[in-house]
Amino acid sequence: MAKHDPNNYSNYWTDKDVQGISFLKAHFRNLQYAPHVHEEFVIAMTFNGAGKSVTKHGSDISTPGQILVYNPHEPHEGGAVEDVGWHYRAFYIDGSALERLSLALSHDRTGPCYFFRNCIDDSALAETMLRAHAVFETSRDPVERQACLLDAVSALYGRYGEPRFKPARLGRESGPLKAVVDYMRAHYAQAITMAELAAIARLSEFHFMRVFRKQFGLSPYTYLTQIRLEHARRTLASGNNGARAAAEAGFFDQSHLVRHFKRVYGITPNQFVTAVKRTSAGLHDSMRADGKAT
């Protein structure tokens, strides 16, 4: 049995919704990596402390707000800066997943980008990448996960990859988008993927996300969540509990419903139910009083 090291520990996982991509969340105090390569494309985002990276391009110290990238089969080494430790999240994206991402972003099988620098200092992009990684740890909604991943990778490719990713020009796609919205309203209780929605619109996934946001002012995921919340409100107002409202509206569990309900309405489902009951009780009291007056 491997000995537990309290100074250096990590969590590594895969996800059935995004085959070919694995995830790492690491907390290292003094761990040092030997020289090695990965078959996958690696993206690592420091969120606390500092990590040292050594490649043929030189030596870098990654701190919060910076991203380390390693092309497939690119030799590198490094590890935690011992005085502060190194806490980071990382994506490992294999060749098949890179091809799917390239197709989703551009409808063009041009292959993945190449990166000529390993340490990228871009705090906004680092935050986007960290948020996308965290979503795969906290959310069970495939549309939310895929949307965050595509947004993050497209920004990374577009700013720093070679050749630069250039999104297609936005056109007039209102007809196909109406079909997508109709599909959302008919199937909101099911697990819907971004690939399904993009296929209905006959667009690449990333281009679909862009034209949808331009048309409706919301991302496809946010729009779908709003439909689900509307149904959950009606279910709750009808006297059903939160678990049933979550299941019937397409949320994966009650905590998923609570998180989005509070984010959109500023209150929890329980607060909403309490207000509905008070209003209903007040209405009944008023009706009884009116009856006595007559």
Short mmCIF file of C-alpha atoms in Angstrom, two decimals:
data_model
loop_
_atom_site.label_atom_id
_atom_site.label_comp_id
_atom_site.label_asym_id
_atom_site.label_seq_id
_atom_site.Cartn_x
_atom_site.Cartn_y
_atom_site.Cartn_z
CA MET A 1 0.00 0.00 0.00
CA ALA A 2 1.31 3.42 -0.97
CA LYS A 3 2.24 5.63 1.96
CA HIS A 4 0.12 8.75 2.38
CA ASP A 5 2.11 11.95 2.01
CA PRO A 6 0.35 14.80 3.87
CA ASN A 7 2.59 17.38 2.17
CA ASN A 8 1.82 16.29 -1.39
CA TYR A 9 -1.60 15.03 -2.44
CA SER A 10 -3.85 15.28 -5.47
CA ASN A 11 -7.15 14.22 -6.97
CA TYR A 12 -7.25 12.79 -10.50
CA TRP A 13 -10.44 11.91 -12.37
CA THR A 14 -12.04 11.38 -15.77
CA ASP A 15 -15.52 12.30 -16.97
CA LYS A 16 -17.90 10.25 -19.09
CA ASP A 17 -19.31 13.38 -20.77
CA VAL A 18 -15.93 14.42 -22.23
CA GLN A 19 -14.03 11.31 -23.24
CA GLY A 20 -10.30 11.81 -23.77
CA ILE A 21 -9.97 14.55 -21.14
CA SER A 22 -8.78 13.93 -17.59
CA PHE A 23 -8.49 16.29 -14.65
CA LEU A 24 -6.03 16.87 -11.82
CA LYS A 25 -6.29 19.03 -8.71
CA ALA A 26 -2.95 19.08 -6.88
CA HIS A 27 -1.68 20.42 -3.56
CA PHE A 28 2.11 20.01 -3.45
CA ARG A 29 4.41 21.28 -0.73
CA ASN A 30 7.73 19.98 -2.00
CA LEU A 31 7.08 17.46 -4.79
CA GLN A 32 9.44 17.64 -7.77
CA TYR A 33 8.69 16.03 -11.14
CA ALA A 34 11.45 14.13 -12.93
CA PRO A 35 11.97 14.97 -16.64
CA HIS A 36 9.05 13.46 -18.55
CA VAL A 37 6.58 13.89 -21.41
CA HIS A 38 2.82 13.47 -21.79
CA GLU A 39 1.03 12.05 -24.79
CA GLU A 40 -1.73 14.56 -24.03
CA PHE A 41 -1.85 18.33 -24.37
CA VAL A 42 -1.54 19.67 -20.80
CA ILE A 43 -2.99 22.92 -19.42
CA ALA A 44 -2.17 23.73 -15.78
CA MET A 45 -3.52 26.74 -13.88
CA THR A 46 -1.86 27.78 -10.61
CA PHE A 47 -4.38 29.03 -8.03
CA ASN A 48 -2.10 29.33 -5.00
CA GLY A 49 1.63 29.27 -4.30
CA ALA A 50 4.10 28.80 -7.16
CA GLY A 51 5.39 26.06 -9.43
CA LYS A 52 8.60 25.82 -11.40
CA SER A 53 8.58 24.64 -15.02
CA VAL A 54 11.66 23.81 -17.10
CA THR A 55 11.45 23.13 -20.84
CA LYS A 56 13.65 23.65 -23.90
CA HIS A 57 12.31 27.22 -23.96
CA GLY A 58 13.75 27.97 -20.53
CA SER A 59 12.68 28.11 -16.90
CA ASP A 60 9.44 29.68 -15.61
CA ILE A 61 7.82 30.21 -12.22
CA SER A 62 4.04 29.97 -12.43
CA THR A 63 2.01 31.94 -9.87
CA PRO A 64 -1.76 32.67 -9.60
CA GLY A 65 -3.00 34.34 -12.78
CA GLN A 66 -0.64 32.30 -14.97
CA ILE A 67 -1.12 29.17 -17.08
CA LEU A 68 1.39 26.48 -18.00
CA VAL A 69 0.88 24.66 -21.32
CA TYR A 70 2.78 21.67 -22.69
CA ASN A 71 2.39 20.41 -26.23
CA PRO A 72 2.03 16.62 -26.61
CA HIS A 73 5.39 14.83 -26.18
CA GLU A 74 7.13 18.03 -25.06
CA PRO A 75 9.81 17.23 -22.41
CA HIS A 76 9.52 19.16 -19.17
CA GLU A 77 10.26 18.97 -15.47
CA GLY A 78 9.70 21.07 -12.35
CA GLY A 79 7.59 21.10 -9.23
CA ALA A 80 6.63 23.07 -6.17
CA VAL A 81 8.57 26.10 -5.04
CA GLU A 82 9.22 24.82 -1.53
CA ASP A 83 8.81 28.04 0.43
CA VAL A 84 5.20 28.51 -0.72
CA GLY A 85 4.07 25.16 -2.18
CA TRP A 86 2.14 24.74 -5.40
CA HIS A 87 -1.62 24.37 -5.79
CA TYR A 88 -2.94 23.95 -9.32
CA ARG A 89 -5.61 22.44 -11.53
CA ALA A 90 -4.78 20.75 -14.84
CA PHE A 91 -6.48 19.42 -17.97
CA TYR A 92 -4.97 16.48 -19.89
CA ILE A 93 -6.44 16.37 -23.40
CA ASP A 94 -5.57 13.42 -25.66
CA GLY A 95 -5.39 13.42 -29.46
CA SER A 96 -8.96 12.29 -30.09
CA ALA A 97 -10.35 14.94 -27.73
CA LEU A 98 -8.15 17.62 -29.35
CA GLU A 99 -9.57 16.68 -32.74
CA ARG A 100 -13.12 16.89 -31.41
CA LEU A 101 -12.40 20.27 -29.82
CA SER A 102 -10.92 21.57 -33.06
CA LEU A 103 -14.02 20.46 -34.97
CA ALA A 104 -16.36 21.91 -32.34
CA LEU A 105 -14.58 25.25 -32.48
CA SER A 106 -14.30 25.71 -36.21
CA HIS A 107 -16.00 22.99 -38.29
CA ASP A 108 -12.52 22.60 -39.81
CA ARG A 109 -10.27 19.62 -39.16
CA THR A 110 -7.11 21.72 -39.18
CA GLY A 111 -5.79 20.02 -36.08
CA PRO A 112 -4.86 21.48 -32.70
CA CYS A 113 -2.83 24.60 -32.13
CA TYR A 114 0.84 24.57 -31.16
CA PHE A 115 2.18 26.72 -28.34
CA PHE A 116 5.64 28.29 -28.57
CA ARG A 117 5.61 29.52 -24.97
CA ASN A 118 4.97 27.43 -21.91
CA CYS A 119 4.06 30.06 -19.31
CA ILE A 120 1.19 32.41 -20.14
CA ASP A 121 0.59 35.44 -17.95
CA ASP A 122 -3.11 36.23 -18.41
CA SER A 123 -5.13 36.49 -15.21
CA ALA A 124 -8.52 36.77 -16.97
CA LEU A 125 -7.88 33.68 -19.07
CA ALA A 126 -6.49 31.82 -16.04
CA GLU A 127 -9.72 32.57 -14.16
CA THR A 128 -11.76 31.31 -17.13
CA MET A 129 -9.72 28.10 -17.26
CA LEU A 130 -10.00 27.56 -13.49
CA ARG A 131 -13.75 28.10 -13.60
CA ALA A 132 -14.12 25.58 -16.43
CA HIS A 133 -12.06 23.03 -14.51
CA ALA A 134 -14.06 23.57 -11.30
CA VAL A 135 -17.34 23.08 -13.17
CA PHE A 136 -16.26 19.52 -13.97
CA GLU A 137 -15.82 18.96 -10.25
CA THR A 138 -19.08 20.52 -9.07
CA SER A 139 -21.65 20.31 -11.88
CA ARG A 140 -23.35 17.25 -13.37
CA ASP A 141 -24.96 19.19 -16.23
CA PRO A 142 -23.30 18.25 -19.58
CA VAL A 143 -24.32 21.50 -21.29
CA GLU A 144 -22.76 23.63 -18.53
CA ARG A 145 -19.55 21.59 -18.61
CA GLN A 146 -19.19 21.60 -22.38
CA ALA A 147 -19.99 25.32 -22.67
CA CYS A 148 -17.37 26.29 -20.09
CA LEU A 149 -14.78 24.03 -21.70
CA LEU A 150 -15.36 25.39 -25.20
CA ASP A 151 -15.26 29.00 -23.99
CA ALA A 152 -11.98 28.40 -22.17
CA VAL A 153 -10.20 26.45 -24.90
CA SER A 154 -11.33 28.85 -27.64
CA ALA A 155 -9.92 31.79 -25.66
CA LEU A 156 -6.62 29.96 -25.12
CA TYR A 157 -6.34 28.97 -28.79
CA GLY A 158 -7.41 32.38 -30.03
CA ARG A 159 -4.92 34.37 -27.95
CA TYR A 160 -1.83 32.16 -27.84
CA GLY A 161 -2.05 29.13 -30.14
CA GLU A 162 -0.46 28.84 -33.59
CA PRO A 163 -2.04 28.99 -36.06
CA ARG A 164 -4.42 31.39 -34.37
CA PHE A 165 -8.00 30.22 -34.08
CA LYS A 166 -10.31 32.60 -35.95
CA PRO A 167 -14.03 32.21 -35.20
CA ALA A 168 -16.37 32.18 -38.18
CA ARG A 169 -18.22 35.39 -38.98
CA LEU A 170 -21.65 35.67 -37.39
CA GLY A 171 -24.50 35.50 -39.87
CA ARG A 172 -28.28 35.17 -39.94
CA GLU A 173 -29.18 31.91 -38.20
CA SER A 174 -32.50 32.87 -36.55
CA GLY A 175 -34.44 30.03 -38.21
CA PRO A 176 -32.23 27.20 -36.92
CA LEU A 177 -32.05 28.87 -33.49
CA LYS A 178 -35.86 28.83 -33.19
CA ALA A 179 -35.74 25.08 -33.72
CA VAL A 180 -33.15 24.84 -30.93
CA VAL A 181 -35.33 26.82 -28.51
CA ASP A 182 -38.35 24.66 -29.39
CA TYR A 183 -36.23 21.58 -28.67
CA MET A 184 -35.12 22.99 -25.31
CA ARG A 185 -38.70 23.72 -24.28
CA ALA A 186 -39.82 20.23 -25.26
CA HIS A 187 -36.91 18.32 -23.68
CA TYR A 188 -35.74 20.49 -20.76
CA ALA A 189 -36.27 17.62 -18.29
CA GLN A 190 -33.72 15.47 -20.12
CA ALA A 191 -29.92 15.61 -20.09
CA ILE A 192 -29.14 17.74 -23.16
CA THR A 193 -25.66 18.14 -24.64
CA MET A 194 -24.19 21.06 -26.54
CA ALA A 195 -23.52 18.73 -29.47
CA GLU A 196 -27.25 17.94 -29.73
CA LEU A 197 -28.21 21.61 -29.80
CA ALA A 198 -25.50 22.54 -32.30
CA ALA A 199 -26.54 19.65 -34.57
CA ILE A 200 -30.12 20.97 -34.66
CA ALA A 201 -28.78 24.36 -35.75
CA ARG A 202 -26.33 22.67 -38.16
CA LEU A 203 -23.43 24.69 -36.77
CA SER A 204 -20.18 23.89 -35.01
CA GLU A 205 -20.64 23.92 -31.25
CA PHE A 206 -18.64 27.07 -30.60
CA HIS A 207 -20.18 29.01 -33.51
CA PHE A 208 -23.61 27.91 -32.30
CA MET A 209 -22.83 29.27 -28.82
CA ARG A 210 -21.76 32.62 -30.30
CA VAL A 211 -24.79 33.13 -32.56
CA PHE A 212 -27.17 31.99 -29.82
CA ARG A 213 -25.73 34.53 -27.39
CA LYS A 214 -25.96 37.26 -30.04
CA GLN A 215 -29.60 36.41 -30.80
CA PHE A 216 -30.92 35.95 -27.24
CA GLY A 217 -28.41 37.76 -25.03
CA LEU A 218 -27.82 34.56 -23.04
CA SER A 219 -25.67 31.49 -23.55
CA PRO A 220 -27.49 28.28 -24.54
CA TYR A 221 -26.79 26.85 -21.09
CA THR A 222 -28.17 29.94 -19.30
CA TYR A 223 -31.26 29.93 -21.54
CA LEU A 224 -31.90 26.24 -20.83
CA THR A 225 -31.39 26.80 -17.11
CA GLN A 226 -33.97 29.62 -17.22
CA ILE A 227 -36.52 27.28 -18.82
CA ARG A 228 -35.84 24.72 -16.10
CA LEU A 229 -36.17 27.32 -13.36
CA GLU A 230 -39.51 28.50 -14.74
CA HIS A 231 -40.84 24.95 -14.59
CA ALA A 232 -39.40 24.43 -11.08
CA ARG A 233 -41.17 27.60 -9.84
CA ARG A 234 -44.50 26.35 -11.18
CA THR A 235 -43.95 22.94 -9.59
CA LEU A 236 -43.04 24.47 -6.23
CA ALA A 237 -45.99 26.88 -6.36
CA SER A 238 -48.29 23.89 -6.91
CA GLY A 239 -47.30 22.52 -3.52
CA ASN A 240 -44.62 20.01 -4.54
CA ASN A 241 -41.33 19.67 -2.66
CA GLY A 242 -37.91 20.72 -3.88
CA ALA A 243 -36.76 17.20 -4.77
CA ARG A 244 -39.71 16.68 -7.10
CA ALA A 245 -39.36 20.17 -8.59
CA ALA A 246 -35.67 19.52 -9.31
CA ALA A 247 -36.31 16.14 -10.93
CA GLU A 248 -39.22 17.30 -13.08
CA ALA A 249 -37.38 20.43 -14.24
CA GLY A 250 -34.26 18.57 -15.37
CA PHE A 251 -31.88 19.48 -12.56
CA PHE A 252 -29.60 16.65 -11.50
CA ASP A 253 -30.45 16.98 -7.81
CA GLN A 254 -31.99 19.39 -5.34
CA SER A 255 -28.67 21.13 -4.57
CA HIS A 256 -28.29 21.88 -8.28
CA LEU A 257 -31.71 23.52 -8.27
CA VAL A 258 -30.96 25.50 -5.09
CA ARG A 259 -27.67 26.82 -6.51
CA HIS A 260 -29.24 28.13 -9.71
CA PHE A 261 -32.46 29.31 -8.06
CA LYS A 262 -30.54 31.50 -5.63
CA ARG A 263 -28.16 32.75 -8.33
CA VAL A 264 -31.05 33.92 -10.53
CA TYR A 265 -33.74 34.95 -8.02
CA GLY A 266 -31.66 35.82 -4.96
CA ILE A 267 -33.68 33.48 -2.72
CA THR A 268 -33.77 29.73 -2.09
CA PRO A 269 -36.63 27.48 -3.24
CA ASN A 270 -37.70 27.13 0.41
CA GLN A 271 -37.97 30.91 0.73
CA PHE A 272 -40.06 30.98 -2.44
CA VAL A 273 -42.36 28.23 -1.14
CA THR A 274 -42.76 30.02 2.20
CA ALA A 275 -43.74 33.25 0.44
CA VAL A 276 -46.26 31.41 -1.76
CA LYS A 277 -47.82 29.76 1.31
CA ARG A 278 -48.07 33.08 3.15
CA THR A 279 -49.71 34.73 0.16
CA SER A 280 -52.13 31.81 -0.21
CA ALA A 281 -52.96 31.88 3.53
CA GLY A 282 -53.52 35.64 3.39
CA LEU A 283 -55.81 35.24 0.41
CA HIS A 284 -57.86 32.56 2.18
CA ASP A 285 -58.13 34.74 5.31
CA SER A 286 -59.30 37.65 3.18
CA MET A 287 -61.90 35.48 1.46
CA ARG A 288 -63.19 34.23 4.83
CA ALA A 289 -63.40 37.81 6.11
CA ASP A 290 -65.29 38.89 3.02
CA GLY A 291 -67.69 36.01 3.55
CA LYS A 292 -68.43 37.05 7.10
CA ALA A 293 -68.97 40.66 6.05
CA THR A 294 -71.68 39.62 3.69
#
